[in-house]
XYZ file of C-alpha atoms in Angstrom:
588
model
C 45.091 -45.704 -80.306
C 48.005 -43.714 -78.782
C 46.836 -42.806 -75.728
C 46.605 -45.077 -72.389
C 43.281 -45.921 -73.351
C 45.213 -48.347 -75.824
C 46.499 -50.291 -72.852
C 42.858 -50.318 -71.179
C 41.529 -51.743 -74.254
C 43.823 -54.666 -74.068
C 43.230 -55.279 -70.949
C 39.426 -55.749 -71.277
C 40.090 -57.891 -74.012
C 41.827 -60.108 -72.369
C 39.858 -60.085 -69.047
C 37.020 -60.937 -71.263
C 38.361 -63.419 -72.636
C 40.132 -65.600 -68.939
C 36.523 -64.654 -68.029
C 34.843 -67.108 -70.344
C 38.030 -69.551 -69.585
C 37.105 -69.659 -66.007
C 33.525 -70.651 -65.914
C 35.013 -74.453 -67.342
C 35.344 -75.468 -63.793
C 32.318 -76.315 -61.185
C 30.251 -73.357 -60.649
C 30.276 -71.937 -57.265
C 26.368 -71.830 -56.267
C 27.537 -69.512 -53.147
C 30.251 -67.582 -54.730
C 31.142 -65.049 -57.329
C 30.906 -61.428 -58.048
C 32.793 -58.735 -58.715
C 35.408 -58.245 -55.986
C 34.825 -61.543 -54.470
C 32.417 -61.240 -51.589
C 32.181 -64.996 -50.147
C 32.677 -67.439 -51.873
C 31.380 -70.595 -49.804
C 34.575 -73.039 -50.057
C 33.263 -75.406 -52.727
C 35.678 -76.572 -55.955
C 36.451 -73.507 -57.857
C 35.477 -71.258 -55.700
C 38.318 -68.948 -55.648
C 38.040 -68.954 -59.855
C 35.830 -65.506 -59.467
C 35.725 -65.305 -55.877
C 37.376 -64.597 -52.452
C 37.377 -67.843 -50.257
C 37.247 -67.580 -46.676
C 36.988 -63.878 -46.588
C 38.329 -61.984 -43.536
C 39.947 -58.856 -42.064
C 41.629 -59.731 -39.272
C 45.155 -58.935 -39.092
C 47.458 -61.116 -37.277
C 48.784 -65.192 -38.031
C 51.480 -66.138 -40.090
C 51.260 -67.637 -43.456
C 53.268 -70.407 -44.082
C 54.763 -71.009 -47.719
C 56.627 -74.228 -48.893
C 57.466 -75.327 -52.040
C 59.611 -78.079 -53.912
C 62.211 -76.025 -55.547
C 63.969 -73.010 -54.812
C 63.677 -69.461 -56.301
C 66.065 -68.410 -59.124
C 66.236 -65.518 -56.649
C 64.164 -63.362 -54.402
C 66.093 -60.423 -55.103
C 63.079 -58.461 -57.389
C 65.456 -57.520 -59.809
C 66.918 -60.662 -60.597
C 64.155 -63.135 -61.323
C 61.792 -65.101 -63.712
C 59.744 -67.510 -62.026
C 56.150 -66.124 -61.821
C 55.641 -67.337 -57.913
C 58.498 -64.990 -56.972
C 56.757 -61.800 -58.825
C 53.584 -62.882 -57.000
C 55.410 -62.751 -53.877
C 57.834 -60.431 -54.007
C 54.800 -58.167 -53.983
C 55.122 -58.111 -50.298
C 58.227 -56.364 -50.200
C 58.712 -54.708 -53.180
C 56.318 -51.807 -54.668
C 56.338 -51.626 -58.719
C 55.075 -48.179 -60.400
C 52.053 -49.797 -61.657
C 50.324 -52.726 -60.083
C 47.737 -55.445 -61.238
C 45.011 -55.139 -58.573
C 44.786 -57.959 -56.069
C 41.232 -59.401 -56.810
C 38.811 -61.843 -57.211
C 37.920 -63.212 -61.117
C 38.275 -60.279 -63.939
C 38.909 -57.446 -61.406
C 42.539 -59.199 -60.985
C 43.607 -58.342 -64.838
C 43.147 -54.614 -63.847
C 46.352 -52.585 -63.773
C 46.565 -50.233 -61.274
C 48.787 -47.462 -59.647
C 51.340 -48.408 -56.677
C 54.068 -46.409 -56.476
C 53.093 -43.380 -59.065
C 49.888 -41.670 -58.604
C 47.938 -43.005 -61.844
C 49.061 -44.583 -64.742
C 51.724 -44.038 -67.308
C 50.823 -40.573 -69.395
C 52.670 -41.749 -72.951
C 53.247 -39.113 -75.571
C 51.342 -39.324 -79.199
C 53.120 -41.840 -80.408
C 53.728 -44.222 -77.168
C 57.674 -43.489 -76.743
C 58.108 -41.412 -74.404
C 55.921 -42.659 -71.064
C 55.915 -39.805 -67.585
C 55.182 -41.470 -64.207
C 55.066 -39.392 -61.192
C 55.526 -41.201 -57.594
C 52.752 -40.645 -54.559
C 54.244 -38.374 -51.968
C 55.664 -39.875 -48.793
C 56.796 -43.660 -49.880
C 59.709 -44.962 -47.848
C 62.228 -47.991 -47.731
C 62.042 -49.809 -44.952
C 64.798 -47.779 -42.974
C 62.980 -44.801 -43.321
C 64.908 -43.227 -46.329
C 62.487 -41.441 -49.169
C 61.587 -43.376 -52.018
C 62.224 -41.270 -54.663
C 62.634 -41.494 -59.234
C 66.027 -42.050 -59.307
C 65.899 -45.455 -56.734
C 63.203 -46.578 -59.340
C 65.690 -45.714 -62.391
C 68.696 -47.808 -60.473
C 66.317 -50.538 -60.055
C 65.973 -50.984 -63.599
C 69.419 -50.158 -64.651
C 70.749 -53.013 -62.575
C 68.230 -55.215 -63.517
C 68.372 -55.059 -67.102
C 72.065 -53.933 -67.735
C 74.194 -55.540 -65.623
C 74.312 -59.705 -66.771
C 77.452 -59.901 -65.246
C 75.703 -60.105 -61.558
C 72.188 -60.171 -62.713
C 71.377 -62.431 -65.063
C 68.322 -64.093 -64.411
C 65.609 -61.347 -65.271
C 64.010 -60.443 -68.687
C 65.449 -56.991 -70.450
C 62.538 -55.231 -72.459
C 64.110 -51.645 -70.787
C 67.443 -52.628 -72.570
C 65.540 -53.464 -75.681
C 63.432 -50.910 -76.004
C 65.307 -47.825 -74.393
C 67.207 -45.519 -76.664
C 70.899 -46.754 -75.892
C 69.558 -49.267 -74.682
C 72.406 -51.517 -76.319
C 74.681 -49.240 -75.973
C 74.729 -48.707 -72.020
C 77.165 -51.109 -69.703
C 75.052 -50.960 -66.528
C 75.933 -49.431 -63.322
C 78.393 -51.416 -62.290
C 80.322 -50.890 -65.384
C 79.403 -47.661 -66.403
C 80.184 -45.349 -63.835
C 78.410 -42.193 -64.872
C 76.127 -41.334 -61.822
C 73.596 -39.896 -64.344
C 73.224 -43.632 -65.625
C 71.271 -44.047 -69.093
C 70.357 -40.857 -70.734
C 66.983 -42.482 -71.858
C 65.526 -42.509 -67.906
C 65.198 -38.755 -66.739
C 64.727 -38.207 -63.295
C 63.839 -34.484 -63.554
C 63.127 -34.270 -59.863
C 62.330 -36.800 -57.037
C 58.811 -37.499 -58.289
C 59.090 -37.849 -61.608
C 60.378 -40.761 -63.778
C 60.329 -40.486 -67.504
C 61.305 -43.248 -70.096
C 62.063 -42.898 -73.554
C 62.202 -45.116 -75.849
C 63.423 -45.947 -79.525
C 60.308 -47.588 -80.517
C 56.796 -47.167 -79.842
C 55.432 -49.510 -76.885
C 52.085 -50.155 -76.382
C 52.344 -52.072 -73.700
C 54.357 -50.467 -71.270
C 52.157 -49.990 -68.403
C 51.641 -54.021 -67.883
C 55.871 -54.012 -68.082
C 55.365 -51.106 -65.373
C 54.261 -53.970 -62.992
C 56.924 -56.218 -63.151
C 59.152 -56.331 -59.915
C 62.321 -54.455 -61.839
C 60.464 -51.205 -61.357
C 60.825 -51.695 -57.375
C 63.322 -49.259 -55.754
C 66.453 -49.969 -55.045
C 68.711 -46.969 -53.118
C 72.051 -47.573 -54.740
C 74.016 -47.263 -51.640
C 72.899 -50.279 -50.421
C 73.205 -52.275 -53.747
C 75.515 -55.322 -53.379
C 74.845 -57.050 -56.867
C 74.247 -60.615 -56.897
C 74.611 -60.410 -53.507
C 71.831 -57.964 -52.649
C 69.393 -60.574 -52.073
C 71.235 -61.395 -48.672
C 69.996 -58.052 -47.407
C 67.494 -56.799 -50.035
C 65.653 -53.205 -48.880
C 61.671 -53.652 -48.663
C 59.738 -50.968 -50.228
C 56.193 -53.128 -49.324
C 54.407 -53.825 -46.204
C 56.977 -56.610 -45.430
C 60.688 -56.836 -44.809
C 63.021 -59.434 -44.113
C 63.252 -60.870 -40.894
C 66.022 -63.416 -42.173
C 67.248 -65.290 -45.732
C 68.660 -68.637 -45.714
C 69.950 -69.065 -49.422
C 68.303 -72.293 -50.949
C 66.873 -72.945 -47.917
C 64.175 -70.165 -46.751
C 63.324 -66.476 -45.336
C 61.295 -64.805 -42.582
C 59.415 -61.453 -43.733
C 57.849 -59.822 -40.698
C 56.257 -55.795 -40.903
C 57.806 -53.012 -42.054
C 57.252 -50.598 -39.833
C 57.874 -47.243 -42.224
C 54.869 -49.002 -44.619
C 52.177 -46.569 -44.946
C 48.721 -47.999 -46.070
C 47.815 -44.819 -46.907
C 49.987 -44.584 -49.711
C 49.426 -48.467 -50.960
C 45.789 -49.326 -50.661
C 46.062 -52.316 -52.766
C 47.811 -54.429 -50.066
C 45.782 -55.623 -46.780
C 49.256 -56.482 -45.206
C 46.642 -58.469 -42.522
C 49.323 -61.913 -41.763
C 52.036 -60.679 -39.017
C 54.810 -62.940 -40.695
C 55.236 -65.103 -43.677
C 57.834 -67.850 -43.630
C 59.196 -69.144 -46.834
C 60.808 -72.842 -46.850
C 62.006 -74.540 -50.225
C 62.983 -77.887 -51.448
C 60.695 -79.629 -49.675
C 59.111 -82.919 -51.794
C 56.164 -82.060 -53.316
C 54.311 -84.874 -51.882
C 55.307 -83.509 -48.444
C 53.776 -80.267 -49.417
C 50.583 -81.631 -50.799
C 50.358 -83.678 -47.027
C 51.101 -80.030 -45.382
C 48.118 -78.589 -47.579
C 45.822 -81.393 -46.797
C 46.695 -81.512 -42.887
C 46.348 -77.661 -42.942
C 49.854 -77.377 -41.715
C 50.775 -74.793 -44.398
C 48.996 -71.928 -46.193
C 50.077 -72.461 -49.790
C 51.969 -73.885 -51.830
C 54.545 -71.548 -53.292
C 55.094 -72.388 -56.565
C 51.677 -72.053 -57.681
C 51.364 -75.328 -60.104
C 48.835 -77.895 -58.648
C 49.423 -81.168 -56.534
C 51.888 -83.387 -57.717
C 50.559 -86.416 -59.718
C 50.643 -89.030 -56.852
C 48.353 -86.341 -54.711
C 46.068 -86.028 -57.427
C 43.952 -89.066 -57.327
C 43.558 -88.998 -53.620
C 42.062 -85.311 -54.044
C 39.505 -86.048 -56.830
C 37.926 -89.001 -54.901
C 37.803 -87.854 -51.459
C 34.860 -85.154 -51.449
C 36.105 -82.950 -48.714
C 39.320 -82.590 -50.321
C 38.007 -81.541 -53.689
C 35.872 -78.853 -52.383
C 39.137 -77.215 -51.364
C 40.174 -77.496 -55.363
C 40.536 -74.900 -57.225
C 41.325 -75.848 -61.204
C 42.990 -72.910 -62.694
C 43.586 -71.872 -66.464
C 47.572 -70.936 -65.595
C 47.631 -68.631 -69.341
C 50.625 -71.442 -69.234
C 52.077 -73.701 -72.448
C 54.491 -76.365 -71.355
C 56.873 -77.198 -74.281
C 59.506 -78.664 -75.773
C 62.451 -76.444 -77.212
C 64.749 -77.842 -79.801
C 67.945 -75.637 -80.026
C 68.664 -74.480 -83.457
C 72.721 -74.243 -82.630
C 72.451 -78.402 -81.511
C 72.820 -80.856 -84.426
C 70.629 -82.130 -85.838
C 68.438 -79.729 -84.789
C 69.933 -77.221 -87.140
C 67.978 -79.121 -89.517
C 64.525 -77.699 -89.627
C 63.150 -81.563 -91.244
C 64.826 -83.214 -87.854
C 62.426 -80.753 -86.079
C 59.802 -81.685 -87.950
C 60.413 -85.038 -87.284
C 59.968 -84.477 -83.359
C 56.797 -82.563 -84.194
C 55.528 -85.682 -86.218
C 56.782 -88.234 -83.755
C 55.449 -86.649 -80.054
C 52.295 -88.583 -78.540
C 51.116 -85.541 -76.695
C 47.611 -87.770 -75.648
C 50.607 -89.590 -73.755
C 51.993 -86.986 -72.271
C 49.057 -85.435 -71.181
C 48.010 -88.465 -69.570
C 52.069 -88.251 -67.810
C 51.516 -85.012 -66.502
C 47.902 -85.420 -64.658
C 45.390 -85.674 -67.615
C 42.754 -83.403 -67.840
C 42.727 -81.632 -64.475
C 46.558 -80.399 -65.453
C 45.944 -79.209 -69.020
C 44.494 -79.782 -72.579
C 46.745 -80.892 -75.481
C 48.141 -77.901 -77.228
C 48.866 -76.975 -81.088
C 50.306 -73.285 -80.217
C 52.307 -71.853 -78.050
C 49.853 -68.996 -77.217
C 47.766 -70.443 -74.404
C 43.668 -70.126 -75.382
C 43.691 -67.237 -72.000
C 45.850 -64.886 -73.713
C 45.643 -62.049 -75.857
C 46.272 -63.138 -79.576
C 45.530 -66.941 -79.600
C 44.934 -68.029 -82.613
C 43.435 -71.856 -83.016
C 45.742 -73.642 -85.542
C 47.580 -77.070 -85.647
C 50.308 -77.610 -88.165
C 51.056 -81.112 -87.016
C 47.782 -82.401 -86.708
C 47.036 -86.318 -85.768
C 44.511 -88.466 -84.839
C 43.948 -87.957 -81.362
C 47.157 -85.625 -80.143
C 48.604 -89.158 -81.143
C 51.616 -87.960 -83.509
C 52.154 -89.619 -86.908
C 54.889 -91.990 -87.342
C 54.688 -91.975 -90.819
C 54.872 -88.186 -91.717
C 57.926 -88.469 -88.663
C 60.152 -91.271 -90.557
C 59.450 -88.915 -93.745
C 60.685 -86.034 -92.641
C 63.479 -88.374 -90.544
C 64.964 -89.098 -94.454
C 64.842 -85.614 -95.572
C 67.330 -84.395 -92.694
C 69.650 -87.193 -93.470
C 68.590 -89.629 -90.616
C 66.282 -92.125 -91.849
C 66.991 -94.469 -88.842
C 66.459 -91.757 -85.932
C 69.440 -90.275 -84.001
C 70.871 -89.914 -80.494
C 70.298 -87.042 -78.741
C 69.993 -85.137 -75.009
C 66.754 -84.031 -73.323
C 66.382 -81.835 -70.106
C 63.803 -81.340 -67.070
C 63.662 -79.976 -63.939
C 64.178 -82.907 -61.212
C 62.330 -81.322 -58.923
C 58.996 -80.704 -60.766
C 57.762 -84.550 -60.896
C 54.991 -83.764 -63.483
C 57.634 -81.974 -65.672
C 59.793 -85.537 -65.041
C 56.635 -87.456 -66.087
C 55.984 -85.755 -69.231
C 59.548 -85.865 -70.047
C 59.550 -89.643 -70.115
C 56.455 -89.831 -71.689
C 58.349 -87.833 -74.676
C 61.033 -89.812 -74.716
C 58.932 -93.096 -75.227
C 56.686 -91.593 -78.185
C 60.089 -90.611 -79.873
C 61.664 -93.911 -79.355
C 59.101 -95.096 -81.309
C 60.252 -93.646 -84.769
C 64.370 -94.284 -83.744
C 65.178 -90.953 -81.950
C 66.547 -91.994 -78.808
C 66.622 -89.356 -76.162
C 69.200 -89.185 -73.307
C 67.511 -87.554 -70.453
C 69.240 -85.143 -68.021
C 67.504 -83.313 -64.967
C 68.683 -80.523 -63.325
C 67.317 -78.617 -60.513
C 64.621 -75.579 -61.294
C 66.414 -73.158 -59.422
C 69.353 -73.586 -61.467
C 67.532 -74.590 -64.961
C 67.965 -71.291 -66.413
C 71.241 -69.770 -65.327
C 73.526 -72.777 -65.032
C 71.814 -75.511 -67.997
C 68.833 -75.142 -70.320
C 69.220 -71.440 -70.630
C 73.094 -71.432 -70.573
C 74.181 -71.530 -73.925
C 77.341 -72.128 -73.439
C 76.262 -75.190 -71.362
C 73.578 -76.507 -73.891
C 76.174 -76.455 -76.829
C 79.170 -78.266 -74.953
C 76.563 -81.149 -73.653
C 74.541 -80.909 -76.571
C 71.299 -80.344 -75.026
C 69.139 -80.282 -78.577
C 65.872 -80.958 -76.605
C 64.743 -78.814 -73.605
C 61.947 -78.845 -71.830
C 59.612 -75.125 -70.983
C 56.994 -74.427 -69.247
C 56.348 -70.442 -69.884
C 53.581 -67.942 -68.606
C 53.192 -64.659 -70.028
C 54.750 -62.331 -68.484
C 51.791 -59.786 -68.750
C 48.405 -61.220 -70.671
C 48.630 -60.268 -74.325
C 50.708 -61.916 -76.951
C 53.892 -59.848 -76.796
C 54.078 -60.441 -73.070
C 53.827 -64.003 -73.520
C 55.963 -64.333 -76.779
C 58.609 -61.882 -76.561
C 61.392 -63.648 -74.452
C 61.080 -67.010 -75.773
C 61.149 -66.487 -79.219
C 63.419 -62.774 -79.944
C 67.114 -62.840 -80.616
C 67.515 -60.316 -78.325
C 66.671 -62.260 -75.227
C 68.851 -64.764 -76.216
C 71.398 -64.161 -73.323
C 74.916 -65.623 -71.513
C 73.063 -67.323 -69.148
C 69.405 -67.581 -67.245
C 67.817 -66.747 -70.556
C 64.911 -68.313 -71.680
C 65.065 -68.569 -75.901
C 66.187 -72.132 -75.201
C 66.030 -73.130 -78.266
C 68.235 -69.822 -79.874
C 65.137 -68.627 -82.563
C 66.593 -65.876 -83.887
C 64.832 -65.314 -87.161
C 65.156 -61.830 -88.533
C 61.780 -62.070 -89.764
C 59.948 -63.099 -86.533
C 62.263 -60.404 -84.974
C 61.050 -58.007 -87.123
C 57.205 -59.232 -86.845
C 57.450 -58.863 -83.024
C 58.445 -55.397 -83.235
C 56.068 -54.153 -85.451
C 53.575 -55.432 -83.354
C 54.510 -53.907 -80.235
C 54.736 -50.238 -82.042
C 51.260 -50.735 -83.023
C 49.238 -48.685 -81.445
C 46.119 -50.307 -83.192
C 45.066 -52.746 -80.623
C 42.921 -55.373 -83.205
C 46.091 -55.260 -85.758
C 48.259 -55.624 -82.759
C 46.579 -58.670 -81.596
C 46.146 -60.300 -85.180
C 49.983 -60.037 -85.513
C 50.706 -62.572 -82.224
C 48.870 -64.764 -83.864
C 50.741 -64.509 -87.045
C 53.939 -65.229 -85.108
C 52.873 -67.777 -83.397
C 52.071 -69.337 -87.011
C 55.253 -68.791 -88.299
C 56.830 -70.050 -85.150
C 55.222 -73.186 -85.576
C 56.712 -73.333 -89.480
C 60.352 -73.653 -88.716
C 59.490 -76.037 -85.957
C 61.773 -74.925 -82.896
C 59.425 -75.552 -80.199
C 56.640 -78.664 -80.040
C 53.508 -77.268 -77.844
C 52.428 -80.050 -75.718
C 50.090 -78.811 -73.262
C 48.071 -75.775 -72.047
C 48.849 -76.176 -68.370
C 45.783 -76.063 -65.649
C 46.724 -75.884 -62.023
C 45.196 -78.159 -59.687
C 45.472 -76.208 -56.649
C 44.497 -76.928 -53.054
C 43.520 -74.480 -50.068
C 43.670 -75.480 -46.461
C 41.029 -74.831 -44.182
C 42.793 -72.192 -42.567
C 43.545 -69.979 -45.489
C 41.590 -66.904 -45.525
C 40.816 -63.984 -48.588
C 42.021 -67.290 -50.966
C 41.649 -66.042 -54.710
C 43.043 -67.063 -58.576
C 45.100 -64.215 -59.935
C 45.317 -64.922 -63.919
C 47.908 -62.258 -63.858
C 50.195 -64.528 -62.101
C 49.467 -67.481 -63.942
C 46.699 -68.860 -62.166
C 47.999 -69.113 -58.890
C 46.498 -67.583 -55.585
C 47.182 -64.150 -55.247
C 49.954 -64.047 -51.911
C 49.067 -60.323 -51.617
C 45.456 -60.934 -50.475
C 46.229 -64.391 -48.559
C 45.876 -64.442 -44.982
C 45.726 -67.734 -42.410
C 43.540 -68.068 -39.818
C 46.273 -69.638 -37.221
């Protein structure tokens, strides 16, 4: 398939598929449909439908959350609840479409007219931007604010380091090019023409089927160069989107209020109905799950259930669980072991840890059920590609301590070793299935220092700072990872290539960088034959769980709750199972 009928297919493969996913939860008697229209409030309403739906414009939601972003700055992030929400202030060429159920896998166009037009064999993909899009000052939008967008965003480490780089990958020069702060050519990389303000064209050294799901992600939002300060540019970052800010407190919070040089006729995927939306971080999660429940807040931010404390109190109390929505997040947490840690150079000490996890325990640590099923692969059952498979299979998700101790001799360590294990502090189910880890591996004489760190430094400053992880030998790590678009590549691609193994904020944590998975990866992503493309993610995912790097532990569920006052409250499985912040609205 080579035209972008290829990417269509995909897509309704995939919705298909979270489709059937979705229906596990209570069935909403009053709900449902396509688009969402209701949706009467009880659990799992807002699986396929809108909750609480209304157009009246005006209110403020209010978002809180435990941690704090790796950065708002659209160019320089990871974390899935900042794409979600950075959708408010900064327009991508393509969009998914904020919806209810299946309609929310559907990519759509924001700031070009219609999708990408590829060539015949999928390198070369023309977008061409609607007519009369602004920044928030009132400057034109125009192809070459789109091209510095993802120039800085994918070239430029030095400053920017937290973001993935497929354009750097997959452009031709792409490895060659120093980024614009280095490279001070104002034409910037030859393989982005900008033959006029409208048009955009990239070209690429490979063929890439996917590239109109990677034309959603927030480094395709405009940034005018002048006004570029780096690392620093999220103090004073330029809104393309119906909101701007009003005011950014680094670690702390922001203010977005209207943009008055928005024009809904050019963007009629976003209502834009709340006046304001206030961001506030590092707030306990407990508190946050009291703010939900007294209907003091909107949402919570990071988009990952009620802590494990709240959790009880919610599933016994029938009021509350009728504002539960239980989520497929198309989400594996995981355990990384770093390949460039001893003894984890040792593919038998891996095996070991693959032998020796409890993961019925850890499961049970992280919320049972109503967080996520025990998992065998690192390709969630939601997206594109899963395979069913379990290479380390044991009586109830219980590990084997025998096949452990075996493989415990054959690395040289037939009495266990000593060795570091990392978590986010502030994520307390993360903390709980850490320990949980910890005492199943005790068990067979690997004794595991733990060390937490805060999330909105994991990445760039410990777990996915090499330099950091070798030093402190960090040999175990633990990942939680979301695809970044719904089919196998999307969700594979960064956490397994040697070419997003990176100085710092990368997420390979455990360094896999097997020429032969490498070279699996990106065959598959040149195929334009969409079954053989699929079959291959499968295949890696196989021969990912051979050499052992990374023990699956569970396909994550969120276990979210709406207040009363939250209006147009849907599920977006293109963000991980979250609520879709586009669509939300409050009622205050």
């Amino acid at each position: 398939m080579k035209t972008r009928k290829t990417t269509a297919v995909v897509a309704t493969a995939v919705v298909l598929m979270l489709g059937a996913s979705a229906c596990n939860g209570s069935k909403d008697d009053n709900g449902g449909g396509k688009g969402g229209n209701g949706g009467s409030g009880a659990t799992d309403a807002a699986l396929t439908s809108i909750v609480n739906p209304s157009d009246k414009a005006g209110g403020t939601v209010k978002i809180e959350m435990s941690d704090e972003p790796d950065s708002l700055d659209p160019g320089n992030t990871y974390y899935g609840w900042v794409q979600n929400i950075s959708r408010l202030y900064g327009r991508t060429l393509t969009a998914f479409k904020p919806a209810a159920g299946k309609d929310g896998l559907e990519i759509v166009p924001d700031l070009a007219e219609g999708l990408g037009k590829p060539s015949a064999d999928a390198k070369t993909w023309t977008y061409t931007l609607k007519k009369g899009l602004k920044f928030e000052d009132g400057t034109p939008i125009t192809s070459k604010d789109v091209k510095y967008a993802v120039e800085r965003s994918n070239f430029a480490p030095e400053a920017l380091s937290n973001g993935p780089t497929y354009f750097k990958a997959h452009l031709a020069g792409g490895d060659k090019y120093k980024g614009p702060y280095k490279d001070k050519n104002p034409d910037g990389i030859a393989s982005i023409e900008t033959p006029d303000d409208s048009t955009i064209v990239f070209k690429l050294k490979d063929a890439f089927a996917d590239f109109d799901y990677l034309a959603t992600y927030s480094q395709t939002a405009p940034v005018p160069a002048a006004k570029d300060k780096g690392a620093d540019y999220v103090k004073h970052i330029v809104s393309s989107g119906p909101y701007k800010f009003e005011s950014y407190d680094a670690g702390r919070g922001a203010t977005l209020v209207r943009n008055p040089n928005w024009d809904k006729k050019t963007d009629p995927i976003r209502p834009a109905l709340p006046d304001k939306v206030t961001l506030r971080f590092k707030v306990k999660q407990e508190t946050v799950d009291s703010n939900l429940i007294a209907d003091n807040i909107t949402v919570d931010g990071a988009g990952t259930g009620v802590a494990p404390a709240t959790q009880p109190d919610v599933l016994t109390k029938p009021n509350l669980k009728k504002q539960t929505d239980n989520s497929y997040a198309g989400a594996t947490s995981y355990l990384g072991l770093n390949v460039n840690v001893k003894p984890f150079d040792n593919v038998h000490c891996r095996k070991a840890v693959q032998w020796g996890i409890d993961k019925a325990s850890v499961q049970a640590a992280q919320g049972g059920d109503p967080k996520g099923d025990v998992a065998t692969t690192l390709l969630p059952p939601t997206v594109n590609g899963y395979t069913k498979f379990d290479l380390y299979e044991s009586a109830g998700h219980k590990g084997d301590e025998a096949k452990a101790k075996d493989e415990l001799k054959q690395c040289g360590h037939p009495n266990g070793f000593d060795t570091k294990i990392s978590a986010r502090s502030d994520r307390p189910a993360e903390m709980a299935m850490v320990t949980a880890v910890q005492a199943s591996l005790k068990k067979i004489g690997i004794n595991a220092d733990i060390k937490s760190f805060p999330a909105g430094k994991y990445f760039q400053n410990f777990a996915g700072n090499p330099s950091y992880v070798h030093s402190n030998k960090l040999g175990m790590i633990m990942m939680a990872w979301g695809a970044d678009w719904p089919t196998g590549f999307g969700f594979l691609d960064q956490i397994i290539n040697g070419s997003a193994i990176k100085p710092s904020g990368g997420n390979n944590i455990a360094e896999l960088n097997d020429p032969k998975i490498n070279k699996m990866l990106d065959e598959g992503i040149a195929n334009t034959d969409a079954a053989a493309r699929e079959k291959t993610w499968g295949e890696i995912d196989k021969a990912v769980a051979e050499g052992g790097t990374m023990v699956p532990l569970i396909y994550r569920k969120n276990l979210l709750l709406r207040p009363v006052s939250a209006t147009n409250v849907t599920v977006t499985q293109a963000y991980l199972g979250m609520y879709d912040y586009v669509l939300m609205g409050s009622a205050k």
